[in-house]
Each structure stands twice: as C-alpha cells, then as structure tokens.
Amino acid sequence: MVGSESRYQTFLDARKREGLRRSLNEVTARHARVISVSGRSYLNLASNDYLALRFHKTLIERAAEWAETYGVGSGASRLVTGNLDLFASIEAKVAKLKKKPAALVMASGFQTNAAVLQSLFDRSVLGAEPLVFSDRLNHASMHFGCQAAGVRELRYRHCDAKHLGELLSQYEQDERPKFILTESVFSMDGDVAPVGEIAELARARRATLIVDDAHATGILGEEGRGLSGDADIAVGTFSKALGAYGGYVACSETVRDYLTNLCSGLIYSTALPPPVLGAIDAALDVAPHMDAERAHVAGLAKRFRDGARAIDLSTGASTTQIVPIVLGSPEAALEMSGRLREAGFWAVAIRPPTVPVGTARLRLAFTAVHEEAEVDRLLDVLAEEDVPRRARAM
Ligand SMILES: Cc1ncc(COP(=O)(O)O)c(C=O)c1O
C-alpha cells in the first residue's frame, strides 16, 4: 500500500472506532414515500423532497419533453455555447419568486455557495480581505466558499442576532467590506434564523446580507418564496422542496453580471442539462400553488414535535418540516436509527462533524406524502424505546 493509502486507511479506522464511519447505502426509490434498501421497504423520513415534487407528473413530463427536444446535455459552459435560451425564462421565474432584480442558475447548491462566495469575497476586487460574519452552524458549502476565498470567518453564536450585533460593533470603525452569512432554515436543526433582525443590523452596519434559503424555498413563506426576503443576496437550491437539481443566486443585475465575469464555478463548468432545466422550470410553475401541501407538512411536523415532547424527546429549536431528535452520542443516534429501521422507518443518524460533538441526532423531515397516522405510529415506536434521552430544553 503506498504511503497515502495507508494514511487514508488509518483515518477510516479511527472514524470507525469513534462511531463516525460513513458508508453509501444503495437505495431504490419509485415513489417519494418509500425507499427500499437491501430488499426491504421503509417509510422515507430522511428526504428533502418536502413537496414530493420529484415524482410530480408535470416535472417528469417537462423533463422528458426538454430532453427529447433539446438533448440530454448542454454541451458546454454557459459562457461558451451552453447558455441555452431555456435559462432566461427560468431565471426570470427565480427572480420573481425571490423578489430580486435578477437571478443566475448554477450547478448544485453546494457549488453555488462554494463558487459564488469565493467570487464575492475576492480581495483583489474588494481592495481588502472582507469581514465575513457567519452563523457558526452554517452549511459546509458556505464555509467551503469562505475558505476558497481565503477568508477567516467571524462566527457568531447560532441564530444569535445579539451576539452578531456585538461582533459588528467591535469592527465598527473597520472600513473593510462587511458581509453577513446565514441560512434561513438550518438544515440539521430545522430552526429559523432571525433574518429580519439580522437584516436590520446589516443595514445599520452597511454589511451585505447573504441568506442561504435552501430549506425554505418552496416549502415556507408566501407561495413558497422562502424566508430570504430581507437578504441582499439569496442563494439556494432546486434540489430540496423543488424536487429537481441545481443551484441559484437571486441578486442585483450588477452582482449577476459580476458573477458572470468572475465566478469560476459558473465559467468553467458545463451548464445544467435540459431535462434538469425542464424539471426546474415545471417546479417553479407548480410550487407556488401548493399551499395545501405546505400546510399539511407544517401540521405533520408540529404533530410530531408535540408528541415527541410528551415522551420527553428533545427536538431542539425546530419550528419547520425538519425535526431533529437530539440524542447526544453517535452510538445513541445509530442505535435509534437501527431500531426505527426495524419498525419500518428510514431515519438517518447525523453525527459529528456534520453537527457539533455531543449533539448527534436523527434528522427527520416531513413531506407532503406523509400521513398523520404514520406520525402517530412513529411516536408509538419511539415511546417504546429505552434510549438515552436529552433534556427537553436542549
Ligand atoms: C443550507 C444548504 N445549502 C446548500 C446545500 C447544497 O445543496 P445541493 O444539495 O443542491 O448541493 C444544502 C444541502 O445539503 C444545504 O442544506
């Protein structure tokens, strides 16, 4: 084994000893509700397909139609010949949904954060390394973008506008460009950032507010607009409630133009393929009209939280369709995940480094295809379990 391989193996062995080793499960999905793994079917409680749009007829039909008409690939980067005329109308729909002057569609949500933040924080353009104030639980892709730009983030306590305000005050006299980065709905906690309050701070301190609306777009806000309305720049993905794939930035015309000129993740990457664009386009037509589904999902999540509290399980600060059961150790989370599996529920254990040490959890996500009776059955199974439980206030 060459030197690097043996080091990788040492890393993997250590991960295993700590209960943190990850592996890829092969799953079969023919419907949004159920996944099959190793020949057994489970109720899928771990998907981000909150509106069950990935199996929606309109999305499938438009994806197929656009594949048939425009081919299955786009052939080149958007800066070369891949900027199919399909993009313009999609970007107009995104800009309208997000109430911003312009939008830019990119590859995945991860790539959008990685590439867009790197470009926005370019010190040769800004004249100095920017000051980037960042929620400490922001998604890995946001940290990645900061690292790619060589920026050291100033992390404030999770969802704590007061702490952010204090940090901003410390840098009041600093003339460097300031940015604030937050998710709207946090992917592992299902809690909501005080975006309005943060936006006020941003205005007062002349900072640019960037909000990642990945887990709110489609499923929260009026007509599924998400919760990034107060942001200067909204980023997000079509891969969660919108059921498809791809990322976007909603911003000013200037920022769009700037990214088109500098953002390497846009310039040097092949444009999204027509079937994916078809699915996105259809999702943007369908999702605004799904108020009943949004209300149903919110009701299921609340029903679960109320029931979980009654049996003394901690659901953290969740108020959305994402509901964690915080268990503490990786072992406890794995054990609970295994027991739910035995009962026919697929819920994934989320462990460090994805979440802070001591807060390993199951991350449940309720979707439009779940039913109240299933939530009740899940609660019954959990009530029977004798697992380490965290205090309700955690
Ligand atoms: C907050 C947040 N931003 C970005 C992403 C990445 O999006 P995508 O899955 O489209 O790459 C995710 C998904 O995990 C996320 O939770």
Short mmCIF file of C-alpha atoms and ligand atoms in Angstrom, two decimals:
data_model
loop_
_atom_site.label_atom_id
_atom_site.label_comp_id
_atom_site.label_asym_id
_atom_site.label_seq_id
_atom_site.Cartn_x
_atom_site.Cartn_y
_atom_site.Cartn_z
CA MET A 1 0.00 0.00 0.00
CA VAL A 2 1.50 3.37 -0.94
CA GLY A 3 2.05 5.87 1.88
CA SER A 4 -1.05 7.95 1.22
CA GLU A 5 -3.33 4.89 1.06
CA SER A 6 -2.21 3.64 4.46
CA ARG A 7 -2.88 7.06 5.92
CA TYR A 8 -6.37 7.10 4.43
CA GLN A 9 -6.93 3.67 5.97
CA THR A 10 -5.75 4.93 9.36
CA PHE A 11 -8.23 7.79 9.09
CA LEU A 12 -11.05 5.36 8.23
CA ASP A 13 -10.14 3.06 11.11
CA ALA A 14 -10.23 5.98 13.54
CA ARG A 15 -13.62 7.06 12.21
CA LYS A 16 -14.92 3.54 12.77
CA ARG A 17 -13.63 3.38 16.36
CA GLU A 18 -15.39 6.69 17.13
CA GLY A 19 -18.69 5.50 15.65
CA LEU A 20 -18.30 8.10 12.89
CA ARG A 21 -17.57 5.94 9.86
CA ARG A 22 -19.90 6.68 6.93
CA SER A 23 -20.84 4.49 4.02
CA LEU A 24 -23.08 4.66 0.98
CA ASN A 25 -26.34 2.72 1.14
CA GLU A 26 -27.80 1.57 -2.13
CA VAL A 27 -31.46 2.55 -2.20
CA THR A 28 -34.30 2.09 -4.64
CA ALA A 29 -37.00 4.74 -4.81
CA ARG A 30 -40.05 4.52 -7.04
CA HIS A 31 -42.12 6.95 -5.02
CA ALA A 32 -41.49 9.85 -2.67
CA ARG A 33 -42.86 7.94 0.36
CA VAL A 34 -40.96 4.73 0.32
CA ILE A 35 -37.38 3.65 -0.18
CA SER A 36 -36.15 0.09 -0.45
CA VAL A 37 -32.82 -0.93 0.94
CA SER A 38 -31.47 -4.49 0.65
CA GLY A 39 -34.88 -5.74 -0.40
CA ARG A 40 -36.87 -4.17 2.44
CA SER A 41 -39.13 -1.13 2.15
CA TYR A 42 -39.20 1.75 4.60
CA LEU A 43 -41.17 4.94 5.06
CA ASN A 44 -38.69 7.59 3.97
CA LEU A 45 -38.26 10.14 6.76
CA ALA A 46 -34.91 11.39 5.54
CA SER A 47 -35.56 13.10 2.23
CA ASN A 48 -35.50 16.83 1.44
CA ASP A 49 -38.18 16.36 -1.20
CA TYR A 50 -40.60 18.21 1.08
CA LEU A 51 -43.33 18.69 -1.53
CA ALA A 52 -42.77 15.29 -3.15
CA LEU A 53 -42.14 17.09 -6.43
CA ARG A 54 -39.50 14.73 -7.76
CA PHE A 55 -42.24 12.30 -8.75
CA HIS A 56 -44.70 15.01 -9.82
CA LYS A 57 -46.18 14.38 -13.24
CA THR A 58 -45.64 17.91 -14.54
CA LEU A 59 -41.94 17.88 -13.64
CA ILE A 60 -41.39 14.44 -15.15
CA GLU A 61 -43.23 15.35 -18.34
CA ARG A 62 -41.35 18.60 -18.84
CA ALA A 63 -38.01 16.94 -18.09
CA ALA A 64 -38.78 14.26 -20.69
CA GLU A 65 -40.05 16.81 -23.20
CA TRP A 66 -36.99 19.03 -22.86
CA ALA A 67 -34.66 16.01 -23.11
CA GLU A 68 -36.43 14.96 -26.30
CA THR A 69 -36.34 18.44 -27.79
CA TYR A 70 -33.02 19.84 -26.58
CA GLY A 71 -30.94 16.73 -25.80
CA VAL A 72 -29.71 15.31 -22.52
CA GLY A 73 -26.66 17.53 -22.17
CA SER A 74 -25.99 21.22 -22.67
CA GLY A 75 -22.69 20.64 -24.42
CA ALA A 76 -20.60 23.40 -22.88
CA SER A 77 -20.28 26.00 -20.17
CA ARG A 78 -22.82 28.81 -20.22
CA LEU A 79 -20.01 31.16 -21.22
CA VAL A 80 -19.33 29.09 -24.33
CA THR A 81 -22.36 27.56 -26.07
CA GLY A 82 -24.24 26.05 -23.10
CA ASN A 83 -26.36 29.10 -22.32
CA LEU A 84 -29.46 27.59 -23.87
CA ASP A 85 -32.35 30.00 -24.27
CA LEU A 86 -34.14 27.91 -21.62
CA PHE A 87 -32.15 29.61 -18.87
CA ALA A 88 -33.57 33.12 -19.37
CA SER A 89 -37.17 32.26 -18.55
CA ILE A 90 -36.15 30.11 -15.58
CA GLU A 91 -34.02 32.92 -14.20
CA ALA A 92 -36.90 35.34 -14.66
CA LYS A 93 -39.10 32.97 -12.61
CA VAL A 94 -36.48 32.67 -9.87
CA ALA A 95 -36.02 36.44 -9.70
CA LYS A 96 -39.81 36.86 -9.46
CA LEU A 97 -40.15 34.18 -6.76
CA LYS A 98 -37.34 35.76 -4.73
CA LYS A 99 -38.43 39.35 -5.49
CA LYS A 100 -34.97 40.31 -6.70
CA PRO A 101 -33.98 42.13 -9.89
CA ALA A 102 -32.02 39.19 -11.32
CA ALA A 103 -31.06 35.56 -10.86
CA LEU A 104 -28.35 33.22 -12.02
CA VAL A 105 -28.75 29.45 -12.24
CA MET A 106 -25.67 27.40 -11.39
CA ALA A 107 -24.85 23.73 -10.86
CA SER A 108 -25.65 22.32 -7.41
CA GLY A 109 -26.45 24.29 -4.27
CA PHE A 110 -23.09 23.28 -2.86
CA GLN A 111 -21.28 24.52 -5.91
CA THR A 112 -23.24 27.77 -5.82
CA ASN A 113 -22.08 28.58 -2.30
CA ALA A 114 -18.56 27.38 -2.94
CA ALA A 115 -18.13 29.35 -6.14
CA VAL A 116 -20.28 32.42 -5.51
CA LEU A 117 -18.87 33.20 -2.08
CA GLN A 118 -15.36 32.76 -3.38
CA SER A 119 -16.09 35.35 -6.07
CA LEU A 120 -17.99 37.80 -3.87
CA PHE A 121 -15.16 37.82 -1.31
CA ASP A 122 -12.38 38.33 -3.84
CA ARG A 123 -9.97 40.65 -2.09
CA SER A 124 -8.36 41.90 -5.28
CA VAL A 125 -11.75 43.28 -6.32
CA LEU A 126 -12.84 44.45 -2.85
CA GLY A 127 -9.49 46.06 -2.10
CA ALA A 128 -9.10 44.16 1.19
CA GLU A 129 -9.99 40.89 2.84
CA PRO A 130 -13.67 41.31 3.69
CA LEU A 131 -15.06 40.85 7.18
CA VAL A 132 -17.43 37.88 6.97
CA PHE A 133 -19.75 37.37 9.94
CA SER A 134 -21.11 33.88 9.83
CA ASP A 135 -23.57 31.79 11.87
CA ARG A 136 -21.47 29.06 13.43
CA LEU A 137 -23.85 26.34 12.20
CA ASN A 138 -23.87 27.43 8.57
CA HIS A 139 -23.76 24.68 5.96
CA ALA A 140 -20.41 23.19 4.95
CA SER A 141 -20.69 24.69 1.46
CA MET A 142 -20.69 28.23 2.89
CA HIS A 143 -17.58 27.54 4.93
CA PHE A 144 -16.06 25.99 1.83
CA GLY A 145 -16.70 29.18 -0.18
CA CYS A 146 -15.08 31.28 2.55
CA GLN A 147 -12.06 29.00 2.65
CA ALA A 148 -11.76 29.12 -1.12
CA ALA A 149 -11.65 32.92 -0.88
CA GLY A 150 -9.02 32.73 1.87
CA VAL A 151 -11.38 34.46 4.29
CA ARG A 152 -11.32 33.82 8.03
CA GLU A 153 -14.94 33.82 9.19
CA LEU A 154 -16.03 35.71 12.29
CA ARG A 155 -18.50 33.21 13.68
CA TYR A 156 -21.40 34.35 15.82
CA ARG A 157 -23.46 32.11 18.08
CA HIS A 158 -26.16 30.17 16.28
CA CYS A 159 -29.18 32.36 15.40
CA ASP A 160 -27.98 34.94 17.95
CA ALA A 161 -28.56 38.40 16.49
CA LYS A 162 -27.38 39.98 19.75
CA HIS A 163 -24.01 38.29 19.51
CA LEU A 164 -23.78 39.25 15.85
CA GLY A 165 -24.51 42.85 16.85
CA GLU A 166 -21.71 42.77 19.41
CA LEU A 167 -19.24 41.41 16.89
CA LEU A 168 -20.26 44.04 14.35
CA SER A 169 -19.76 46.74 16.99
CA GLN A 170 -16.22 45.53 17.60
CA TYR A 171 -15.48 46.23 13.95
CA GLU A 172 -17.49 49.44 13.72
CA GLN A 173 -14.50 51.57 12.71
CA ASP A 174 -13.16 48.98 10.31
CA GLU A 175 -13.53 50.17 6.73
CA ARG A 176 -13.24 46.75 5.11
CA PRO A 177 -16.32 45.49 3.24
CA LYS A 178 -18.62 43.53 5.55
CA PHE A 179 -20.81 40.54 4.81
CA ILE A 180 -23.21 38.52 6.96
CA LEU A 181 -23.87 34.90 6.08
CA THR A 182 -26.72 32.79 7.39
CA GLU A 183 -29.07 30.01 6.40
CA SER A 184 -32.76 30.85 6.76
CA VAL A 185 -33.81 27.35 7.90
CA PHE A 186 -30.93 25.38 9.34
CA SER A 187 -30.59 22.04 7.66
CA MET A 188 -29.79 19.92 10.70
CA ASP A 189 -31.90 21.75 13.31
CA GLY A 190 -34.98 22.90 11.45
CA ASP A 191 -34.87 26.20 13.30
CA VAL A 192 -35.22 29.59 11.65
CA ALA A 193 -32.70 32.43 11.73
CA PRO A 194 -34.00 35.86 12.80
CA VAL A 195 -33.47 37.10 9.25
CA GLY A 196 -35.41 40.38 9.77
CA GLU A 197 -33.34 41.33 12.80
CA ILE A 198 -30.11 40.35 11.06
CA ALA A 199 -31.12 42.43 8.04
CA GLU A 200 -31.60 45.48 10.28
CA LEU A 201 -28.11 45.01 11.68
CA ALA A 202 -26.77 44.60 8.16
CA ARG A 203 -28.39 47.86 7.07
CA ALA A 204 -27.16 49.73 10.13
CA ARG A 205 -23.59 48.49 9.65
CA ARG A 206 -23.57 48.68 5.86
CA ALA A 207 -22.98 44.96 5.57
CA THR A 208 -24.21 42.80 2.69
CA LEU A 209 -26.58 40.08 3.89
CA ILE A 210 -26.37 36.74 2.10
CA VAL A 211 -29.04 34.17 3.02
CA ASP A 212 -28.99 30.52 2.01
CA ASP A 213 -32.65 29.67 1.56
CA ALA A 214 -32.10 26.02 0.62
CA HIS A 215 -34.54 24.52 3.13
CA ALA A 216 -37.19 27.24 2.97
CA THR A 217 -37.66 27.78 -0.76
CA GLY A 218 -40.78 26.04 -1.99
CA ILE A 219 -41.95 24.91 1.42
CA LEU A 220 -42.07 28.09 3.55
CA GLY A 221 -43.16 31.67 3.06
CA GLU A 222 -45.97 33.08 0.97
CA GLU A 223 -46.32 30.99 -2.20
CA GLY A 224 -43.21 29.10 -1.15
CA ARG A 225 -40.93 32.10 -1.68
CA GLY A 226 -38.78 31.04 1.25
CA LEU A 227 -37.57 33.31 4.01
CA SER A 228 -34.81 35.28 2.33
CA GLY A 229 -36.89 38.35 1.50
CA ASP A 230 -34.75 40.70 3.59
CA ALA A 231 -31.46 39.50 2.13
CA ASP A 232 -29.36 41.46 -0.35
CA ILE A 233 -28.40 38.20 -2.00
CA ALA A 234 -30.31 34.91 -1.72
CA VAL A 235 -28.73 31.62 -2.65
CA GLY A 236 -30.40 28.26 -2.74
CA THR A 237 -31.01 25.01 -4.49
CA PHE A 238 -33.63 23.36 -6.65
CA SER A 239 -32.77 20.01 -5.10
CA LYS A 240 -34.92 20.11 -1.98
CA ALA A 241 -38.58 21.24 -1.92
CA LEU A 242 -38.38 21.97 -5.65
CA GLY A 243 -37.65 18.32 -6.32
CA ALA A 244 -35.05 18.74 -9.05
CA TYR A 245 -31.36 19.70 -9.00
CA GLY A 246 -29.22 22.80 -9.38
CA GLY A 247 -28.44 26.00 -7.52
CA TYR A 248 -29.32 29.65 -7.91
CA VAL A 249 -28.38 33.15 -6.80
CA ALA A 250 -31.03 35.87 -6.67
CA CYS A 251 -29.43 39.29 -6.62
CA SER A 252 -28.97 42.65 -8.33
CA GLU A 253 -28.15 42.91 -12.04
CA THR A 254 -24.67 44.10 -11.08
CA VAL A 255 -23.94 41.05 -8.92
CA ARG A 256 -25.24 38.77 -11.66
CA ASP A 257 -23.03 40.47 -14.22
CA TYR A 258 -20.06 40.35 -11.85
CA LEU A 259 -20.50 36.61 -11.25
CA THR A 260 -20.81 36.00 -14.96
CA ASN A 261 -17.39 37.60 -15.33
CA LEU A 262 -15.57 36.17 -12.34
CA CYS A 263 -17.28 33.11 -10.87
CA SER A 264 -15.10 30.17 -11.87
CA GLY A 265 -17.76 27.63 -10.81
CA LEU A 266 -20.02 29.13 -13.48
CA ILE A 267 -17.44 29.90 -16.12
CA TYR A 268 -15.54 26.62 -16.08
CA SER A 269 -18.40 24.17 -15.53
CA THR A 270 -20.84 22.71 -18.04
CA ALA A 271 -24.32 24.21 -17.92
CA LEU A 272 -27.14 22.20 -16.36
CA PRO A 273 -28.68 19.71 -18.82
CA PRO A 274 -32.09 20.33 -20.46
CA PRO A 275 -34.04 17.59 -18.59
CA VAL A 276 -32.96 19.11 -15.28
CA LEU A 277 -33.87 22.57 -16.55
CA GLY A 278 -37.27 21.20 -17.56
CA ALA A 279 -37.87 19.84 -14.07
CA ILE A 280 -36.78 23.15 -12.50
CA ASP A 281 -38.99 25.14 -14.85
CA ALA A 282 -42.02 22.99 -14.02
CA ALA A 283 -41.31 23.10 -10.28
CA LEU A 284 -41.25 26.89 -10.41
CA ASP A 285 -44.70 26.80 -12.04
CA VAL A 286 -46.20 24.24 -9.69
CA ALA A 287 -44.76 25.06 -6.24
CA PRO A 288 -46.38 28.50 -5.72
CA HIS A 289 -49.79 26.81 -5.86
CA MET A 290 -49.10 24.18 -3.20
CA ASP A 291 -50.39 25.99 -0.11
CA ALA A 292 -52.42 22.95 0.96
CA GLU A 293 -49.31 20.73 0.86
CA ARG A 294 -47.28 23.32 2.77
CA ALA A 295 -49.94 23.47 5.47
CA HIS A 296 -50.12 19.66 5.61
CA VAL A 297 -46.36 19.34 6.08
CA ALA A 298 -46.30 22.04 8.76
CA GLY A 299 -49.13 20.24 10.57
CA LEU A 300 -47.31 16.90 10.49
CA ALA A 301 -44.10 18.41 11.85
CA LYS A 302 -45.99 20.13 14.66
CA ARG A 303 -47.89 16.95 15.49
CA PHE A 304 -44.59 15.11 15.72
CA ARG A 305 -42.90 17.79 17.87
CA ASP A 306 -45.82 17.90 20.28
CA GLY A 307 -45.84 14.11 20.55
CA ALA A 308 -42.08 13.90 20.94
CA ARG A 309 -42.09 16.44 23.76
CA ALA A 310 -44.78 14.47 25.51
CA ILE A 311 -42.46 11.46 25.65
CA ASP A 312 -39.53 13.62 26.70
CA LEU A 313 -37.54 13.60 23.48
CA SER A 314 -35.64 16.71 22.51
CA THR A 315 -36.50 18.24 19.15
CA GLY A 316 -34.21 21.22 19.72
CA ALA A 317 -35.49 24.55 18.42
CA SER A 318 -37.20 23.13 15.34
CA THR A 319 -40.23 25.01 14.04
CA THR A 320 -40.22 23.69 10.48
CA GLN A 321 -40.56 20.48 8.47
CA ILE A 322 -37.09 19.43 9.63
CA VAL A 323 -37.25 17.94 13.11
CA PRO A 324 -34.19 16.51 14.85
CA ILE A 325 -34.30 14.09 17.72
CA VAL A 326 -31.17 15.11 19.57
CA LEU A 327 -29.59 12.12 21.30
CA GLY A 328 -26.02 13.18 22.10
CA SER A 329 -23.62 10.39 21.27
CA PRO A 330 -23.08 8.88 17.81
CA GLU A 331 -23.80 5.46 19.29
CA ALA A 332 -27.19 6.55 20.63
CA ALA A 333 -28.10 8.08 17.27
CA LEU A 334 -27.05 4.95 15.38
CA GLU A 335 -28.93 2.74 17.79
CA MET A 336 -32.11 4.76 17.48
CA SER A 337 -31.80 4.81 13.70
CA GLY A 338 -31.43 0.99 13.72
CA ARG A 339 -34.45 0.49 15.94
CA LEU A 340 -36.62 2.71 13.78
CA ARG A 341 -35.46 0.76 10.77
CA GLU A 342 -36.64 -2.44 12.41
CA ALA A 343 -40.04 -0.79 12.70
CA GLY A 344 -40.06 0.21 9.03
CA PHE A 345 -38.91 3.86 9.24
CA TRP A 346 -35.85 5.17 7.43
CA ALA A 347 -34.32 7.94 9.55
CA VAL A 348 -30.66 8.77 9.29
CA ALA A 349 -28.24 9.31 12.17
CA ILE A 350 -26.41 12.62 11.79
CA ARG A 351 -23.11 12.69 13.62
CA PRO A 352 -20.10 14.99 14.03
CA PRO A 353 -18.52 16.65 12.15
CA THR A 354 -21.84 17.41 10.40
CA VAL A 355 -23.24 18.51 13.79
CA PRO A 356 -21.32 19.65 16.90
CA VAL A 357 -19.85 16.98 19.18
CA GLY A 358 -22.38 15.85 21.79
CA THR A 359 -25.40 16.61 19.59
CA ALA A 360 -25.62 13.54 17.35
CA ARG A 361 -29.19 13.10 16.29
CA LEU A 362 -31.75 11.64 13.99
CA ARG A 363 -32.84 14.16 11.41
CA LEU A 364 -36.46 13.68 10.41
CA ALA A 365 -38.03 15.54 7.52
CA PHE A 366 -41.78 15.53 6.98
CA THR A 367 -43.11 15.74 3.46
CA ALA A 368 -46.37 16.16 1.59
CA VAL A 369 -46.81 12.40 1.17
CA HIS A 370 -46.65 11.52 4.85
CA GLU A 371 -49.81 10.99 6.82
CA GLU A 372 -50.89 11.77 10.37
CA ALA A 373 -51.33 8.07 11.15
CA GLU A 374 -47.69 7.50 10.19
CA VAL A 375 -46.54 10.24 12.53
CA ASP A 376 -48.56 8.64 15.32
CA ARG A 377 -47.10 5.21 14.60
CA LEU A 378 -43.61 6.70 14.65
CA LEU A 379 -44.32 8.28 18.02
CA ASP A 380 -45.63 4.96 19.33
CA VAL A 381 -42.40 3.25 18.33
CA LEU A 382 -40.31 6.00 19.90
CA ALA A 383 -42.35 5.83 23.10
CA GLU A 384 -41.44 2.17 23.44
CA GLU A 385 -37.73 2.81 23.12
CA ASP A 386 -35.46 2.85 26.08
CA VAL A 387 -32.73 5.09 24.68
CA PRO A 388 -30.66 7.82 26.28
CA ARG A 389 -32.74 10.97 26.14
CA ARG A 390 -31.65 14.55 26.23
CA ALA A 391 -33.40 17.15 28.32
CA ARG A 392 -36.30 18.81 26.61
CA ALA A 393 -34.65 22.23 26.80
CA MET A 394 -31.55 21.15 24.87
C1 LIG B 1 -28.13 25.04 3.59
C2 LIG B 1 -27.69 24.25 2.41
N1 LIG B 1 -27.07 24.87 1.40
C3 LIG B 1 -26.66 24.19 0.31
C4 LIG B 1 -26.85 22.84 0.19
C5 LIG B 1 -26.34 22.11 -1.01
O1 LIG B 1 -27.34 21.98 -1.97
P1 LIG B 1 -27.25 20.83 -3.07
O2 LIG B 1 -27.70 19.58 -2.42
O3 LIG B 1 -28.12 21.30 -4.17
O4 LIG B 1 -25.81 20.75 -3.49
C6 LIG B 1 -27.51 22.16 1.21
C7 LIG B 1 -27.79 20.71 1.06
O5 LIG B 1 -27.35 19.88 1.77
C8 LIG B 1 -27.91 22.87 2.36
O6 LIG B 1 -28.51 22.22 3.37
#
